[in-house]
Amino acid sequence: MKKGRPYARKRFGQHFLKDSNIVQRIVRSAELRECDHIVEIGPGRGALTTRLLDTGANLTVIEIDRDLANDLTKQYDKHDRFSLLNADVLKIDWSEFCSTDLKTKLVANLPYNISTPILFKLIANRHLFSVAIIMVQKEVAKRICHKGDTGNRKDYGVLSVIADSVFETELLFNVPPGSFVPAPKVDSSVIRLVPKNNMINDEQIFFDFVRRAFNQRRKLLVNHLRKNEEAIFQRLSEGDLSFLEGTRPDNLTPHQYLSLFYHHEIQ
Ligand code: SAM
């Protein structure tokens, strides 16, 4: 790859990793074996790509930038374990490049401008993955990995509840702006997401229920339920009602949101 390529395209959220220690830590976090299939979203100039291929695993990369995709093809085409899709990751069908027999590992330094839509696409396709090791803005990482019981309330919200309902989440380590060219304005963090085995019925309806609750963040949750979630409110037991007394949307853990939605006693 031409190291001196003069541009970074802002519209594609391009911040290229230059710190080889960070690259190694990300790759190590994925605990890769030769039999693994890895997907990398946004390989860019190949900082992670080369190390991922060094593990002996099979790698599929998806890059939207045509110039970078051409450079990557030239650099890695001789590897028979490498394949590249020059495409927008939000527009393609992920089941076409993931096997259903062998679960895929996702490893990526995500374009920050679209990290939330990518996260939701990962949620919808999580049955295809055994683990995701992804870098996102630190602020987003804190929200995704917040468990709702301890920590700063301001980081707890819709993303925390939704992510915890479908993944085991863990913030692995932080990465300073100086680890990238060009340097972003914010800190970054690498997180690990492992899909839970649970099935969530009416998943999208549950997600919308959580979104509505957090839209009323300052209100008492019970008042919001009474006014806007009649079916759920009607089924609350005496115990639930006394539990919810004085509770605001950000006082309920993800597990308690699931209980509330699926009509289990809240504890
Ligand atoms: N992996 C490289 C690294 O760590 O140095 C680059 C990471 S950079 C933060 C994000 C990469 O995602 C860029 O290469 C960018 O062109 C690519 N990208 C942005 N939007 C994309 C999309 N919708 N689909 C696929 N790739 C995208």
Coordinates of C-alpha atoms and ligand atoms in Angstrom, one line a residue:
M1 CA 0.0 0.0 0.0
K2 CA 1.3 3.5 -0.8
K3 CA 2.0 4.9 2.6
G4 CA 2.2 8.4 1.3
R5 CA -1.3 8.6 -0.3
P6 CA -2.0 12.2 0.3
Y7 CA -5.7 12.2 1.1
A8 CA -8.0 10.9 3.8
R9 CA -11.7 11.2 2.8
K10 CA -13.6 12.9 5.5
R11 CA -17.0 11.7 4.1
F12 CA -15.9 8.1 4.6
G13 CA -14.7 8.7 8.2
Q14 CA -11.1 7.9 7.3
H15 CA -8.6 7.9 10.2
F16 CA -5.9 5.4 9.5
L17 CA -4.2 3.5 12.4
K18 CA -0.5 4.1 12.6
D19 CA 0.3 2.6 16.0
S20 CA 1.4 -1.0 15.5
N21 CA 1.0 -1.8 19.2
I22 CA -2.7 -0.8 19.0
V23 CA -3.0 -2.9 15.8
Q24 CA -1.5 -5.9 17.6
R25 CA -3.8 -5.5 20.6
I26 CA -6.9 -5.4 18.4
V27 CA -5.8 -8.5 16.5
R28 CA -4.9 -10.4 19.7
S29 CA -8.3 -9.5 21.2
A30 CA -10.0 -11.5 18.4
E31 CA -8.1 -14.7 19.5
L32 CA -7.8 -15.8 15.9
R33 CA -7.1 -19.3 14.6
E34 CA -6.2 -20.5 11.2
C35 CA -9.7 -22.0 10.6
D36 CA -11.4 -18.7 11.4
H37 CA -13.3 -16.5 8.9
I38 CA -12.8 -12.8 9.6
V39 CA -14.7 -9.9 8.2
E40 CA -13.0 -6.5 8.3
I41 CA -15.2 -3.4 7.6
G42 CA -13.2 -0.5 6.1
P43 CA -9.7 -1.9 5.7
G44 CA -8.5 1.5 4.5
R45 CA -4.7 1.3 3.9
G46 CA -4.5 -2.2 5.4
A47 CA -3.1 -1.5 8.9
L48 CA -5.2 -4.3 10.4
T49 CA -5.6 -6.3 7.2
T50 CA -1.9 -7.4 7.0
R51 CA -1.9 -8.5 10.6
L52 CA -5.2 -10.3 10.2
L53 CA -3.9 -12.2 7.2
D54 CA -0.7 -13.1 9.1
T55 CA -2.8 -15.2 11.5
G56 CA -3.5 -17.6 8.7
A57 CA -7.3 -17.0 8.9
N58 CA -9.6 -16.4 5.9
L59 CA -10.4 -12.7 5.5
T60 CA -13.2 -10.8 3.7
V61 CA -12.9 -7.0 3.6
I62 CA -15.5 -4.5 2.6
E63 CA -14.3 -1.1 1.5
I64 CA -16.4 1.7 0.0
D65 CA -13.6 3.9 -1.3
R66 CA -12.8 2.8 -4.8
D67 CA -9.2 4.1 -4.8
L68 CA -8.4 2.3 -1.6
A69 CA -10.1 -0.9 -2.8
N70 CA -7.9 -0.8 -6.0
D71 CA -4.7 -0.4 -3.9
L72 CA -5.8 -3.2 -1.6
T73 CA -6.5 -5.5 -4.5
K74 CA -3.0 -4.9 -5.9
Q75 CA -1.5 -5.5 -2.5
Y76 CA -3.3 -8.6 -1.3
D77 CA -4.6 -10.3 -4.5
K78 CA -1.9 -13.0 -4.3
H79 CA -3.3 -14.2 -1.0
D80 CA -5.8 -17.0 -1.6
R81 CA -7.3 -16.4 1.8
F82 CA -8.2 -12.8 1.0
S83 CA -11.3 -11.4 -0.7
L84 CA -12.5 -7.9 -1.2
L85 CA -15.9 -6.3 -1.8
N86 CA -15.8 -2.7 -3.0
A87 CA -19.2 -1.8 -1.5
D88 CA -21.1 0.2 1.1
V89 CA -21.4 -2.1 4.1
L90 CA -24.7 -0.7 5.0
K91 CA -26.2 -1.6 1.6
I92 CA -25.1 -5.1 1.1
D93 CA -26.5 -8.4 2.4
W94 CA -24.1 -9.7 5.1
S95 CA -25.3 -13.2 4.8
E96 CA -23.7 -13.3 1.3
F97 CA -20.1 -13.1 2.7
C98 CA -20.6 -14.9 6.0
S99 CA -21.0 -18.6 6.3
T100 CA -23.9 -20.0 8.3
D101 CA -21.9 -23.1 9.3
L102 CA -18.8 -21.4 10.6
K103 CA -19.4 -18.2 12.6
T104 CA -17.5 -15.2 11.5
K105 CA -15.4 -12.9 13.6
L106 CA -15.8 -9.2 12.9
V107 CA -12.7 -7.0 13.4
A108 CA -12.9 -3.3 12.4
N109 CA -11.8 0.2 13.1
L110 CA -15.2 1.6 12.1
P111 CA -15.9 4.8 10.3
Y112 CA -17.3 6.8 13.2
N113 CA -19.9 8.7 11.2
I114 CA -21.8 5.5 10.6
S115 CA -20.8 3.4 13.6
T116 CA -24.4 3.3 15.0
P117 CA -26.1 2.1 11.8
I118 CA -23.3 -0.5 11.5
L119 CA -24.0 -1.6 15.1
F120 CA -27.7 -2.0 14.3
K121 CA -26.8 -4.0 11.1
L122 CA -24.6 -6.2 13.3
I123 CA -27.4 -6.7 15.7
A124 CA -29.7 -7.8 12.9
N125 CA -27.0 -10.2 11.6
R126 CA -25.5 -11.3 14.9
H127 CA -26.4 -15.0 14.4
L128 CA -23.6 -15.0 11.8
F129 CA -20.9 -13.9 14.2
S130 CA -19.1 -15.4 17.2
V131 CA -17.5 -12.1 18.3
A132 CA -17.0 -8.5 17.1
I133 CA -13.9 -6.6 18.1
I134 CA -14.6 -3.0 16.9
M135 CA -13.2 0.4 17.5
V136 CA -15.6 3.3 17.9
Q137 CA -15.6 6.7 19.5
K138 CA -15.0 6.4 23.2
E139 CA -18.3 8.2 24.0
V140 CA -20.2 5.6 21.9
A141 CA -18.2 2.8 23.5
K142 CA -19.1 3.9 27.0
R143 CA -22.8 4.0 26.0
I144 CA -22.7 0.6 24.4
C145 CA -21.0 -1.1 27.3
H146 CA -22.9 0.6 30.1
K147 CA -24.6 -2.1 32.2
G148 CA -27.1 0.4 33.8
D149 CA -26.1 -0.4 37.4
T150 CA -23.0 1.6 38.1
G151 CA -21.1 4.3 36.2
N152 CA -22.0 7.7 34.9
R153 CA -25.8 8.0 34.3
K154 CA -25.3 10.3 31.3
D155 CA -23.6 7.4 29.4
Y156 CA -26.6 5.1 30.0
G157 CA -29.3 5.1 27.3
V158 CA -31.0 3.4 24.4
L159 CA -27.8 2.0 23.0
S160 CA -26.9 0.5 26.4
V161 CA -30.2 -1.3 26.9
I162 CA -30.4 -2.6 23.3
A163 CA -26.7 -3.7 23.2
D164 CA -26.9 -5.5 26.5
S165 CA -30.1 -7.3 25.5
V166 CA -28.3 -9.0 22.6
F167 CA -24.6 -9.0 23.4
E168 CA -22.1 -9.6 26.2
T169 CA -20.3 -6.2 26.0
E170 CA -16.9 -5.2 27.2
L171 CA -14.8 -2.1 26.8
L172 CA -11.3 -3.5 26.2
F173 CA -9.0 -0.4 26.0
N174 CA -8.9 3.2 25.0
V175 CA -7.0 4.6 22.0
P176 CA -5.7 8.3 21.9
P177 CA -6.1 10.5 18.8
G178 CA -2.3 10.4 18.1
S179 CA -2.6 6.7 17.1
F180 CA -4.2 7.7 13.8
V181 CA -3.5 9.8 10.7
P182 CA -5.2 12.1 10.4
A183 CA -5.8 12.3 14.2
P184 CA -9.5 12.4 15.1
K185 CA -10.8 15.1 17.5
V186 CA -12.0 12.5 20.0
D187 CA -10.7 9.5 21.9
S188 CA -11.5 6.0 20.7
S189 CA -12.1 2.7 22.4
V190 CA -12.0 -0.9 21.3
I191 CA -14.9 -3.0 22.5
R192 CA -15.8 -6.7 22.4
L193 CA -19.3 -7.8 21.6
V194 CA -20.3 -11.5 21.9
P195 CA -23.8 -12.3 20.7
K196 CA -26.0 -13.8 23.5
N197 CA -27.7 -17.1 22.8
N198 CA -31.1 -15.7 23.8
M199 CA -33.9 -15.2 21.4
I200 CA -35.8 -12.0 21.7
N201 CA -39.3 -12.1 20.3
D202 CA -40.6 -9.0 18.7
E203 CA -37.1 -7.5 18.9
Q204 CA -37.8 -4.4 16.9
I205 CA -40.9 -3.7 18.9
F206 CA -38.8 -4.1 22.1
F207 CA -36.2 -1.7 20.7
D208 CA -38.9 0.9 19.9
F209 CA -40.3 0.5 23.4
V210 CA -36.9 1.3 24.8
R211 CA -36.4 4.3 22.5
R212 CA -39.8 5.8 23.6
A213 CA -39.0 5.3 27.2
F214 CA -35.7 7.2 26.9
N215 CA -37.4 10.0 24.9
Q216 CA -39.1 10.7 28.2
R217 CA -35.9 10.5 30.2
R218 CA -36.8 13.1 32.8
K219 CA -40.3 11.8 33.4
L220 CA -41.3 9.1 35.9
L221 CA -41.4 5.8 34.1
V222 CA -44.7 4.8 35.5
N223 CA -46.4 8.0 34.1
H224 CA -44.9 7.3 30.7
L225 CA -46.2 3.7 30.8
R226 CA -49.6 4.8 31.9
K227 CA -49.9 7.4 29.1
N228 CA -48.1 5.7 26.2
E229 CA -47.7 1.9 26.8
E230 CA -51.2 0.9 27.8
A231 CA -50.8 -2.8 27.2
I232 CA -47.7 -3.0 29.4
F233 CA -49.1 -0.7 32.1
Q234 CA -52.3 -2.8 32.4
R235 CA -50.3 -5.9 33.2
L236 CA -48.1 -4.4 35.9
S237 CA -48.5 -6.3 39.2
E238 CA -48.7 -4.6 42.6
G239 CA -45.1 -5.6 43.1
D240 CA -44.0 -4.0 39.8
L241 CA -45.9 -0.8 40.6
S242 CA -44.2 -0.4 44.0
F243 CA -40.9 -1.3 42.4
L244 CA -41.3 1.5 39.8
E245 CA -42.3 4.1 42.3
G246 CA -40.0 7.1 41.8
T247 CA -38.2 5.3 38.9
R248 CA -37.0 7.2 35.8
P249 CA -36.2 5.6 32.5
D250 CA -32.4 5.6 33.2
N251 CA -32.9 3.9 36.6
L252 CA -33.9 0.5 35.1
T253 CA -31.3 -2.0 34.1
P254 CA -31.4 -3.7 30.6
H255 CA -32.6 -6.9 32.3
Q256 CA -35.4 -5.0 34.0
Y257 CA -36.5 -3.5 30.6
L258 CA -36.7 -7.0 29.2
S259 CA -38.8 -8.1 32.2
L260 CA -41.1 -5.1 31.8
F261 CA -41.6 -5.7 28.1
Y262 CA -42.1 -9.5 28.4
H263 CA -44.4 -9.2 31.4
H264 CA -42.1 -10.9 33.9
E265 CA -42.0 -9.6 37.5
I266 CA -39.5 -6.8 37.7
Q267 CA -36.7 -7.3 40.2
Ligands
SAM1 N1 -9.0 -0.1 9.0 C1 -8.3 1.1 8.6 C2 -7.3 1.5 9.8 O1 -7.6 1.1 10.9 O2 -6.3 2.1 9.5 C3 -9.2 2.3 8.2 C4 -10.2 2.7 9.3 S1 -11.1 4.1 8.9 C5 -11.6 4.7 10.5 C6 -12.7 3.6 8.2 C7 -12.6 2.9 6.9 O3 -13.9 2.5 6.5 C8 -12.1 3.7 5.7 O4 -11.2 3.0 5.0 C9 -13.3 4.1 4.9 O5 -13.1 4.3 3.5 C10 -14.2 2.8 5.2 N2 -15.7 3.1 5.0 C11 -16.3 4.2 5.3 N3 -17.7 4.0 5.1 C12 -17.8 2.8 4.6 C13 -18.9 2.0 4.2 N4 -20.2 2.5 4.2 N5 -18.8 0.7 3.8 C14 -17.5 0.2 3.7 N6 -16.4 0.9 4.1 C15 -16.5 2.2 4.6

